[in-house]
């Protein structure tokens, strides 16, 4: 009887303005606009994700808009500063780009969700750290990619190198064996500063450090100098140009010409190598960049993407739901398998264990790092003193003198606010 009376009361109340106990039968659907970068996810993946997301969230529609990397920085900044609604609610950004958007104050604080719901303690550090400022999390790791060693199995066998090296000293010894009989032990361009960064981090050094809000270049620290010395010894075991980076000429093209035993590159370059030299099909292998101790891969620069939510979004709950799903275990592992990425958590590495190149990449990503987390770092890369420093050392200049010079230039660049 009480149930019938309550129901009748709600019906009467609905005629006068509604009753909270009676759900609306035709709730208006809301649209969440998502900007993703071209090539980050396949069309098929996005179709599956959209279909399942909208089925699970019957009040939300997804509008996924694919963006080009060229000019994206200015476009994102404009969207974050826009006063009118209708802009993106979720944006994919490069992991090292997050600090410049944080600096403008336009991103939503996602620290609570990260701690409570999203398992941030397991995130890859190279994705998580650039998205964090003073313990506040703005960028949520989505996927990663990093360098591994791509090697010629046949040349390893000919040189009597039975297995990929596990430590840096083993790597040097193996490369010395490989660097004979007209073969290059390794092709390592003199200005591959991303690879150098890993060696510096392995030694406990940094490219720059912050203290009291002031950034200082630290290439002249003892640890950073040890990293450069290892780079010098390794680079000498091949014919990589000392005055150019890994893209001038493209190292995959050089490798494809033959007689090069190893390069340091993302695994995806193996396909480009085979495309240019079909004779190498089946001859390429992968292993993580070795660290100082067996069982611990070397530190590597981690590239990839984070997802951010503009502070001005008028679809906060919907945007957070999209980020939660895309970065959660189900869709993150599916993306990694589909696109040959590293998942965003160390605990998900097993999801890509069946693919040799990606498995090697995932092992290294566990010790991945990113460039210094300051928006001014873009000014350092624009007129990169690290490259000049490397060339000078590789051509015989005093490492300490050149490191101090480069560190001063880094400090000066980081002292000038962008914009």
Coordinates of C-alpha atoms in Angstrom, one line a residue, residues 147-152 156 159-179 184-189 192 194-200 202-203 226-238 251 255 260-265 285-294 296-300 367:
X147 CA 64.9 3.4 -28.3
X148 CA 66.3 -0.2 -28.3
X149 CA 69.2 -1.7 -30.1
X150 CA 68.4 -3.2 -33.5
X151 CA 71.0 -5.7 -34.5
X152 CA 72.0 -8.0 -37.3
X156 CA 76.6 -11.3 -34.4
X159 CA 81.7 -12.3 -34.9
X160 CA 81.1 -15.0 -32.3
X161 CA 78.7 -13.0 -30.2
X162 CA 76.4 -15.7 -29.0
X163 CA 73.8 -13.5 -27.2
X164 CA 72.8 -9.9 -26.8
X165 CA 74.9 -8.1 -24.1
X166 CA 73.3 -7.5 -20.7
X167 CA 75.6 -4.7 -19.4
X168 CA 77.3 -1.7 -20.9
X169 CA 80.8 -3.3 -20.6
X170 CA 79.6 -6.4 -22.3
X171 CA 78.1 -4.2 -25.0
X172 CA 81.4 -2.4 -25.6
X173 CA 83.3 -5.8 -25.7
X174 CA 80.7 -7.2 -28.2
X175 CA 80.8 -4.1 -30.4
X176 CA 84.6 -4.2 -30.5
X177 CA 84.3 -7.8 -31.9
X178 CA 81.7 -6.7 -34.4
X179 CA 83.8 -3.8 -35.6
X184 CA 80.9 -1.4 -38.4
X185 CA 80.3 -2.5 -34.8
X186 CA 77.6 0.2 -34.5
X187 CA 76.4 3.2 -36.4
X188 CA 76.0 5.9 -33.8
X189 CA 75.7 9.5 -35.1
X192 CA 72.4 11.6 -31.0
X194 CA 68.7 11.4 -26.9
X195 CA 70.9 8.3 -26.6
X196 CA 73.5 10.3 -24.7
X197 CA 70.9 11.4 -22.2
X198 CA 70.3 7.8 -21.3
X199 CA 73.9 7.2 -20.5
X200 CA 74.0 10.4 -18.4
X202 CA 72.5 5.8 -16.0
X203 CA 75.4 7.5 -14.3
X226 CA 81.0 9.8 -17.3
X227 CA 78.0 9.4 -19.6
X228 CA 79.6 11.3 -22.3
X229 CA 82.8 9.3 -22.0
X230 CA 80.9 6.1 -22.5
X231 CA 79.2 7.6 -25.6
X232 CA 82.6 8.5 -27.0
X233 CA 83.9 5.0 -26.6
X234 CA 80.9 3.4 -28.1
X235 CA 80.6 5.9 -31.0
X236 CA 84.2 5.2 -32.0
X237 CA 83.3 1.6 -32.9
X238 CA 81.7 2.6 -36.1
X251 CA 70.3 5.9 -39.8
X255 CA 71.8 0.3 -41.8
X260 CA 76.5 -2.3 -39.9
X261 CA 75.9 -4.5 -36.9
X262 CA 73.8 -2.3 -34.7
X263 CA 71.9 1.0 -34.4
X264 CA 70.0 2.5 -31.5
X265 CA 66.5 3.3 -32.7
X285 CA 66.8 -8.7 -33.7
X286 CA 66.2 -6.4 -30.7
X287 CA 67.5 -5.9 -27.2
X288 CA 67.1 -3.2 -24.6
X289 CA 69.9 -0.6 -24.3
X290 CA 72.1 -2.3 -21.7
X291 CA 72.6 -0.8 -18.3
X292 CA 75.5 -0.7 -15.9
X293 CA 74.4 -3.9 -14.2
X294 CA 73.0 -7.2 -15.5
X296 CA 68.8 -3.6 -15.2
X297 CA 68.3 -2.1 -18.7
X298 CA 69.8 1.3 -19.4
X299 CA 67.8 4.5 -18.9
X300 CA 66.3 5.7 -22.2
X367 CA 63.6 3.1 -16.6

